Structure formats: C-alpha cells, structure tokens
Amino acid sequence: MSTPLVVSVYGSARPRPDHPLYLQAEHLGRLLGEAGCTLMTGGYGGVMEAASKGAKQAGAHVIGVTVGLFERSGRRSGPNPYVDEVIRYDSLSERLLHVVTRSDAAIALAGGIGTLSEVALTWSLIQVGEIKPKPFILLGREWDELFTLYRGDGAFITEEEMKLWRLALTPEEAVTQIRNWWQRGQGV
C-alpha cells in the first residue's frame, strides 16, 4: 500500500477519560496508528477524542470531520486537541456522508443515536452498492445482539446482508480483521 488506509471510528461523544469505553477507544486508535492507518472521526470528544489520542500517540495522521451546526448551537466548541486535519461541514448530513463514504474501513464502538445513524448508513450504502464493500466492524457483543434482534425472522434482512458487517470483541480483533481484508486483496 502506498497510501495509508483511512479508518473511520464511530462512537459516543459522552465517555470521559476514566470510562472503560474511552480507554477501549484510545487503545483501538493506538493499534490503528501502529498498523499505519490514518484515523478519521467526527472530531469531537468521547470515543472520537480517545481514538484520536491513541492514534496520535502512535504517530498516525488524525482527521476530524466537524459540523458547524454543533458549534453554532454550543453543543461542541471545536475539534479535540489530537486532530491534525479538520474537515468542516455546515450540516450534520454532509458530515455523516463524509465519514461513511470517504474511508477504507469503519469500526463502530458503542454510542447513541449519532453512532447508530453512522452504522445504519454504512450498512445500507454497502448493501445497495453505493460504496464498495469494505471492512465494516462492529466492536462489542451488543451490536450482534441488537442486529440479530432487529433482523427477527429474516423476512426483511437476509443472511447475506447480515454478513456485510463483522463482529469484533476486542480492538486487536478489529484491527486484525482490517489487516486480513486488505492482505487478501479485497480492498483493491
């Protein structure tokens, strides 16, 4: 690979530095940085800050995709201090589309409504072929439980569509899945 893979990390803005999810995201970011990846997040706090911090500690380039809507409303004051490159959009929908479509892989940690929208859009755009298949990893057993429950009897979501994402239980497993995908030449 001549250029680093860009990996989007999705997750809640709410965890603080002493929260287990923050620590997990920081570890994930460090592993991605050590693997030579560029990290892309929504650019703010919580999981986004933690992953950015870990990636930065490993010497990786960190992209934060921010949104004027949040800053104008006072919901966020600006990107976290670990971001090297800020890409700013006025609307949340533009930001969402960027983090979903302009990465080579995506990893989702636990989160709220925003994280769920990132996950749903990634899954949907891969399903309909608007974006090419890529490593799309859901980190944590709760994702498998949620989507298995949502799938129900399979009348509306096929087994093949369930295979468009992969479950990882640890940050190490998530990074290994990304490496394996690209080593098999699926990213070419």
PDB file of C-alpha atoms in Angstrom:
ATOM      1  CA  MET A   1       0.000   0.000   0.000  1.00  0.00           C
ATOM      2  CA  SER A   2       1.430   3.341  -0.985  1.00  0.00           C
ATOM      3  CA  THR A   3      -1.046   5.486   0.946  1.00  0.00           C
ATOM      4  CA  PRO A   4      -2.293   4.709   4.435  1.00  0.00           C
ATOM      5  CA  LEU A   5      -5.743   3.234   4.855  1.00  0.00           C
ATOM      6  CA  VAL A   6      -8.264   5.697   6.239  1.00  0.00           C
ATOM      7  CA  VAL A   7     -10.289   4.098   9.016  1.00  0.00           C
ATOM      8  CA  SER A   8     -13.414   5.811  10.349  1.00  0.00           C
ATOM      9  CA  VAL A   9     -14.175   5.188  14.013  1.00  0.00           C
ATOM     10  CA  TYR A  10     -17.749   5.787  15.181  1.00  0.00           C
ATOM     11  CA  GLY A  11     -18.806   6.134  18.804  1.00  0.00           C
ATOM     12  CA  SER A  12     -20.337   8.256  21.521  1.00  0.00           C
ATOM     13  CA  ALA A  13     -19.126  11.762  22.371  1.00  0.00           C
ATOM     14  CA  ARG A  14     -20.083  11.226  26.032  1.00  0.00           C
ATOM     15  CA  PRO A  15     -17.466   8.925  27.632  1.00  0.00           C
ATOM     16  CA  ARG A  16     -14.882  10.710  29.776  1.00  0.00           C
ATOM     17  CA  PRO A  17     -11.209   9.684  30.093  1.00  0.00           C
ATOM     18  CA  ASP A  18     -11.846   7.361  33.037  1.00  0.00           C
ATOM     19  CA  HIS A  19     -14.695   5.470  31.300  1.00  0.00           C
ATOM     20  CA  PRO A  20     -13.962   1.928  30.015  1.00  0.00           C
ATOM     21  CA  LEU A  21     -15.288   2.824  26.542  1.00  0.00           C
ATOM     22  CA  TYR A  22     -12.911   5.809  26.336  1.00  0.00           C
ATOM     23  CA  LEU A  23      -9.995   3.566  27.299  1.00  0.00           C
ATOM     24  CA  GLN A  24     -11.035   0.954  24.732  1.00  0.00           C
ATOM     25  CA  ALA A  25     -11.263   3.608  22.003  1.00  0.00           C
ATOM     26  CA  GLU A  26      -7.849   5.007  22.936  1.00  0.00           C
ATOM     27  CA  HIS A  27      -6.366   1.506  22.684  1.00  0.00           C
ATOM     28  CA  LEU A  28      -8.075   0.964  19.322  1.00  0.00           C
ATOM     29  CA  GLY A  29      -6.716   4.257  17.998  1.00  0.00           C
ATOM     30  CA  ARG A  30      -3.203   3.323  19.108  1.00  0.00           C
ATOM     31  CA  LEU A  31      -3.436  -0.062  17.381  1.00  0.00           C
ATOM     32  CA  LEU A  32      -4.710   1.548  14.174  1.00  0.00           C
ATOM     33  CA  GLY A  33      -1.874   4.065  14.292  1.00  0.00           C
ATOM     34  CA  GLU A  34       0.687   1.316  14.864  1.00  0.00           C
ATOM     35  CA  ALA A  35      -0.779  -0.510  11.862  1.00  0.00           C
ATOM     36  CA  GLY A  36      -0.029   2.554   9.728  1.00  0.00           C
ATOM     37  CA  CYS A  37      -3.623   3.714   9.300  1.00  0.00           C
ATOM     38  CA  THR A  38      -4.945   7.252   9.127  1.00  0.00           C
ATOM     39  CA  LEU A  39      -7.754   7.746  11.641  1.00  0.00           C
ATOM     40  CA  MET A  40     -10.956   9.649  10.847  1.00  0.00           C
ATOM     41  CA  THR A  41     -13.631  10.502  13.400  1.00  0.00           C
ATOM     42  CA  GLY A  42     -16.301  13.106  13.945  1.00  0.00           C
ATOM     43  CA  GLY A  43     -13.571  15.139  15.605  1.00  0.00           C
ATOM     44  CA  TYR A  44     -15.077  15.897  18.996  1.00  0.00           C
ATOM     45  CA  GLY A  45     -14.905  14.306  22.475  1.00  0.00           C
ATOM     46  CA  GLY A  46     -15.576  10.911  23.989  1.00  0.00           C
ATOM     47  CA  VAL A  47     -14.796   7.945  21.745  1.00  0.00           C
ATOM     48  CA  MET A  48     -13.714  10.320  18.963  1.00  0.00           C
ATOM     49  CA  GLU A  49     -11.179  12.052  21.209  1.00  0.00           C
ATOM     50  CA  ALA A  50      -9.939   8.806  22.713  1.00  0.00           C
ATOM     51  CA  ALA A  51      -9.355   7.112  19.353  1.00  0.00           C
ATOM     52  CA  SER A  52      -7.673  10.285  18.076  1.00  0.00           C
ATOM     53  CA  LYS A  53      -5.434  10.421  21.139  1.00  0.00           C
ATOM     54  CA  GLY A  54      -4.354   6.794  20.752  1.00  0.00           C
ATOM     55  CA  ALA A  55      -3.671   7.189  17.032  1.00  0.00           C
ATOM     56  CA  LYS A  56      -1.715  10.400  17.626  1.00  0.00           C
ATOM     57  CA  GLN A  57       0.411   8.674  20.291  1.00  0.00           C
ATOM     58  CA  ALA A  58       1.306   6.064  17.661  1.00  0.00           C
ATOM     59  CA  GLY A  59       2.318   8.772  15.178  1.00  0.00           C
ATOM     60  CA  ALA A  60      -0.710   8.471  12.889  1.00  0.00           C
ATOM     61  CA  HIS A  61      -2.419  11.255  10.967  1.00  0.00           C
ATOM     62  CA  VAL A  62      -5.797  12.134  12.520  1.00  0.00           C
ATOM     63  CA  ILE A  63      -8.709  13.657  10.604  1.00  0.00           C
ATOM     64  CA  GLY A  64     -11.654  15.241  12.426  1.00  0.00           C
ATOM     65  CA  VAL A  65     -14.832  15.854  10.443  1.00  0.00           C
ATOM     66  CA  THR A  66     -16.716  18.548  12.326  1.00  0.00           C
ATOM     67  CA  VAL A  67     -20.033  20.293  11.816  1.00  0.00           C
ATOM     68  CA  GLY A  68     -20.896  23.973  12.079  1.00  0.00           C
ATOM     69  CA  LEU A  69     -24.372  23.138  13.345  1.00  0.00           C
ATOM     70  CA  PHE A  70     -22.908  21.779  16.607  1.00  0.00           C
ATOM     71  CA  GLU A  71     -20.521  24.664  17.072  1.00  0.00           C
ATOM     72  CA  ARG A  72     -23.121  27.359  16.336  1.00  0.00           C
ATOM     73  CA  SER A  73     -25.567  25.783  18.788  1.00  0.00           C
ATOM     74  CA  GLY A  74     -22.932  25.482  21.515  1.00  0.00           C
ATOM     75  CA  ARG A  75     -23.160  21.671  21.603  1.00  0.00           C
ATOM     76  CA  ARG A  76     -19.449  21.443  20.769  1.00  0.00           C
ATOM     77  CA  SER A  77     -16.705  24.051  20.990  1.00  0.00           C
ATOM     78  CA  GLY A  78     -14.327  22.696  18.367  1.00  0.00           C
ATOM     79  CA  PRO A  79     -12.269  19.655  17.466  1.00  0.00           C
ATOM     80  CA  ASN A  80     -10.369  17.683  20.063  1.00  0.00           C
ATOM     81  CA  PRO A  81      -6.664  18.552  20.505  1.00  0.00           C
ATOM     82  CA  TYR A  82      -5.416  15.383  18.780  1.00  0.00           C
ATOM     83  CA  VAL A  83      -6.819  16.240  15.339  1.00  0.00           C
ATOM     84  CA  ASP A  84      -4.237  17.114  12.651  1.00  0.00           C
ATOM     85  CA  GLU A  85      -6.650  17.916   9.837  1.00  0.00           C
ATOM     86  CA  VAL A  86     -10.111  19.409  10.235  1.00  0.00           C
ATOM     87  CA  ILE A  87     -12.758  18.971   7.576  1.00  0.00           C
ATOM     88  CA  ARG A  88     -15.744  21.121   8.463  1.00  0.00           C
ATOM     89  CA  TYR A  89     -19.264  20.910   7.091  1.00  0.00           C
ATOM     90  CA  ASP A  90     -22.225  23.132   7.854  1.00  0.00           C
ATOM     91  CA  SER A  91     -24.749  20.319   8.157  1.00  0.00           C
ATOM     92  CA  LEU A  92     -24.777  17.053  10.030  1.00  0.00           C
ATOM     93  CA  SER A  93     -25.899  15.150   6.931  1.00  0.00           C
ATOM     94  CA  GLU A  94     -22.814  16.304   4.979  1.00  0.00           C
ATOM     95  CA  ARG A  95     -20.557  15.300   7.862  1.00  0.00           C
ATOM     96  CA  LEU A  96     -22.257  11.926   8.150  1.00  0.00           C
ATOM     97  CA  LEU A  97     -21.859  11.225   4.458  1.00  0.00           C
ATOM     98  CA  HIS A  98     -18.161  12.126   4.592  1.00  0.00           C
ATOM     99  CA  VAL A  99     -17.204   9.840   7.490  1.00  0.00           C
ATOM    100  CA  VAL A 100     -19.177   6.962   5.969  1.00  0.00           C
ATOM    101  CA  THR A 101     -18.136   7.234   2.323  1.00  0.00           C
ATOM    102  CA  ARG A 102     -14.562   8.501   2.482  1.00  0.00           C
ATOM    103  CA  SER A 103     -12.924   5.755   4.457  1.00  0.00           C
ATOM    104  CA  ASP A 104     -11.375   2.438   3.519  1.00  0.00           C
ATOM    105  CA  ALA A 105     -12.758   0.748   6.642  1.00  0.00           C
ATOM    106  CA  ALA A 106     -15.111   1.576   9.508  1.00  0.00           C
ATOM    107  CA  ILE A 107     -15.248   0.467  13.132  1.00  0.00           C
ATOM    108  CA  ALA A 108     -18.187   1.267  15.406  1.00  0.00           C
ATOM    109  CA  LEU A 109     -17.984   1.249  19.183  1.00  0.00           C
ATOM    110  CA  ALA A 110     -20.945   1.747  21.495  1.00  0.00           C
ATOM    111  CA  GLY A 111     -22.766   5.014  21.106  1.00  0.00           C
ATOM    112  CA  GLY A 112     -26.029   6.811  20.848  1.00  0.00           C
ATOM    113  CA  ILE A 113     -28.309   7.967  18.067  1.00  0.00           C
ATOM    114  CA  GLY A 114     -25.483   9.536  16.032  1.00  0.00           C
ATOM    115  CA  THR A 115     -23.448   6.339  16.144  1.00  0.00           C
ATOM    116  CA  LEU A 116     -26.475   4.297  15.175  1.00  0.00           C
ATOM    117  CA  SER A 117     -27.055   6.571  12.170  1.00  0.00           C
ATOM    118  CA  GLU A 118     -23.417   6.113  11.058  1.00  0.00           C
ATOM    119  CA  VAL A 119     -23.720   2.354  11.379  1.00  0.00           C
ATOM    120  CA  ALA A 120     -27.076   2.202   9.574  1.00  0.00           C
ATOM    121  CA  LEU A 121     -25.886   4.411   6.716  1.00  0.00           C
ATOM    122  CA  THR A 122     -22.652   2.443   6.283  1.00  0.00           C
ATOM    123  CA  TRP A 123     -24.549  -0.841   6.214  1.00  0.00           C
ATOM    124  CA  SER A 124     -27.170   0.500   3.813  1.00  0.00           C
ATOM    125  CA  LEU A 125     -24.716   2.055   1.357  1.00  0.00           C
ATOM    126  CA  ILE A 126     -22.650  -1.136   1.225  1.00  0.00           C
ATOM    127  CA  GLN A 127     -25.853  -3.174   0.782  1.00  0.00           C
ATOM    128  CA  VAL A 128     -27.086  -1.185  -2.206  1.00  0.00           C
ATOM    129  CA  GLY A 129     -23.625  -0.868  -3.756  1.00  0.00           C
ATOM    130  CA  GLU A 130     -23.300   2.904  -3.451  1.00  0.00           C
ATOM    131  CA  ILE A 131     -19.989   2.325  -1.682  1.00  0.00           C
ATOM    132  CA  LYS A 132     -17.798  -0.660  -2.390  1.00  0.00           C
ATOM    133  CA  PRO A 133     -17.520  -3.404   0.211  1.00  0.00           C
ATOM    134  CA  LYS A 134     -15.007  -2.588   2.918  1.00  0.00           C
ATOM    135  CA  PRO A 135     -14.183  -3.808   6.397  1.00  0.00           C
ATOM    136  CA  PHE A 136     -17.184  -2.731   8.442  1.00  0.00           C
ATOM    137  CA  ILE A 137     -16.615  -3.866  12.003  1.00  0.00           C
ATOM    138  CA  LEU A 138     -18.924  -3.580  14.973  1.00  0.00           C
ATOM    139  CA  LEU A 139     -16.877  -3.678  18.168  1.00  0.00           C
ATOM    140  CA  GLY A 140     -18.782  -5.206  21.068  1.00  0.00           C
ATOM    141  CA  ARG A 141     -21.272  -8.000  21.544  1.00  0.00           C
ATOM    142  CA  GLU A 142     -24.157  -5.539  21.957  1.00  0.00           C
ATOM    143  CA  TRP A 143     -24.088  -4.855  18.195  1.00  0.00           C
ATOM    144  CA  ASP A 144     -24.631  -8.520  17.352  1.00  0.00           C
ATOM    145  CA  GLU A 145     -27.460  -8.735  19.868  1.00  0.00           C
ATOM    146  CA  LEU A 146     -29.081  -5.548  18.545  1.00  0.00           C
ATOM    147  CA  PHE A 147     -28.978  -6.522  14.872  1.00  0.00           C
ATOM    148  CA  THR A 148     -29.923 -10.137  15.470  1.00  0.00           C
ATOM    149  CA  LEU A 149     -32.979  -8.912  17.367  1.00  0.00           C
ATOM    150  CA  TYR A 150     -33.753  -6.329  14.675  1.00  0.00           C
ATOM    151  CA  ARG A 151     -33.424  -8.929  11.913  1.00  0.00           C
ATOM    152  CA  GLY A 152     -36.001 -11.102  13.619  1.00  0.00           C
ATOM    153  CA  ASP A 153     -37.132 -13.976  11.426  1.00  0.00           C
ATOM    154  CA  GLY A 154     -35.159 -12.708   8.441  1.00  0.00           C
ATOM    155  CA  ALA A 155     -38.155 -11.622   6.411  1.00  0.00           C
ATOM    156  CA  PHE A 156     -36.592  -8.231   5.617  1.00  0.00           C
ATOM    157  CA  ILE A 157     -32.845  -8.649   6.215  1.00  0.00           C
ATOM    158  CA  THR A 158     -31.165 -11.607   4.544  1.00  0.00           C
ATOM    159  CA  GLU A 159     -28.337 -13.716   5.892  1.00  0.00           C
ATOM    160  CA  GLU A 160     -26.095 -12.244   3.152  1.00  0.00           C
ATOM    161  CA  GLU A 161     -26.933  -8.717   4.317  1.00  0.00           C
ATOM    162  CA  MET A 162     -26.016  -9.704   7.867  1.00  0.00           C
ATOM    163  CA  LYS A 163     -22.579 -10.678   6.525  1.00  0.00           C
ATOM    164  CA  LEU A 164     -21.877  -7.132   5.316  1.00  0.00           C
ATOM    165  CA  TRP A 165     -20.604  -6.323   8.817  1.00  0.00           C
ATOM    166  CA  ARG A 166     -18.299  -8.276  11.094  1.00  0.00           C
ATOM    167  CA  LEU A 167     -18.295  -8.532  14.856  1.00  0.00           C
ATOM    168  CA  ALA A 168     -15.120  -7.983  16.872  1.00  0.00           C
ATOM    169  CA  LEU A 169     -14.912  -8.399  20.618  1.00  0.00           C
ATOM    170  CA  THR A 170     -11.582  -6.613  21.123  1.00  0.00           C
ATOM    171  CA  PRO A 171      -9.697  -3.770  19.454  1.00  0.00           C
ATOM    172  CA  GLU A 172      -6.998  -6.284  18.474  1.00  0.00           C
ATOM    173  CA  GLU A 173      -9.560  -8.428  16.692  1.00  0.00           C
ATOM    174  CA  ALA A 174     -10.947  -5.396  14.840  1.00  0.00           C
ATOM    175  CA  VAL A 175      -7.506  -4.335  13.582  1.00  0.00           C
ATOM    176  CA  THR A 176      -6.674  -7.923  12.603  1.00  0.00           C
ATOM    177  CA  GLN A 177      -9.869  -8.103  10.556  1.00  0.00           C
ATOM    178  CA  ILE A 178      -8.878  -4.931   8.690  1.00  0.00           C
ATOM    179  CA  ARG A 179      -5.366  -6.234   8.026  1.00  0.00           C
ATOM    180  CA  ASN A 180      -6.679  -9.588   6.818  1.00  0.00           C
ATOM    181  CA  TRP A 181      -9.193  -7.944   4.479  1.00  0.00           C
ATOM    182  CA  TRP A 182      -6.551  -5.839   2.768  1.00  0.00           C
ATOM    183  CA  GLN A 183      -3.945  -8.608   2.692  1.00  0.00           C
ATOM    184  CA  ARG A 184      -6.428 -10.843   0.866  1.00  0.00           C
ATOM    185  CA  GLY A 185      -6.644  -8.135  -1.786  1.00  0.00           C
ATOM    186  CA  GLN A 186     -10.291  -7.332  -1.167  1.00  0.00           C
ATOM    187  CA  GLY A 187      -9.519  -3.646  -0.975  1.00  0.00           C
ATOM    188  CA  VAL A 188      -8.078  -3.487  -4.469  1.00  0.00           C
TER     189      VAL A 188
END
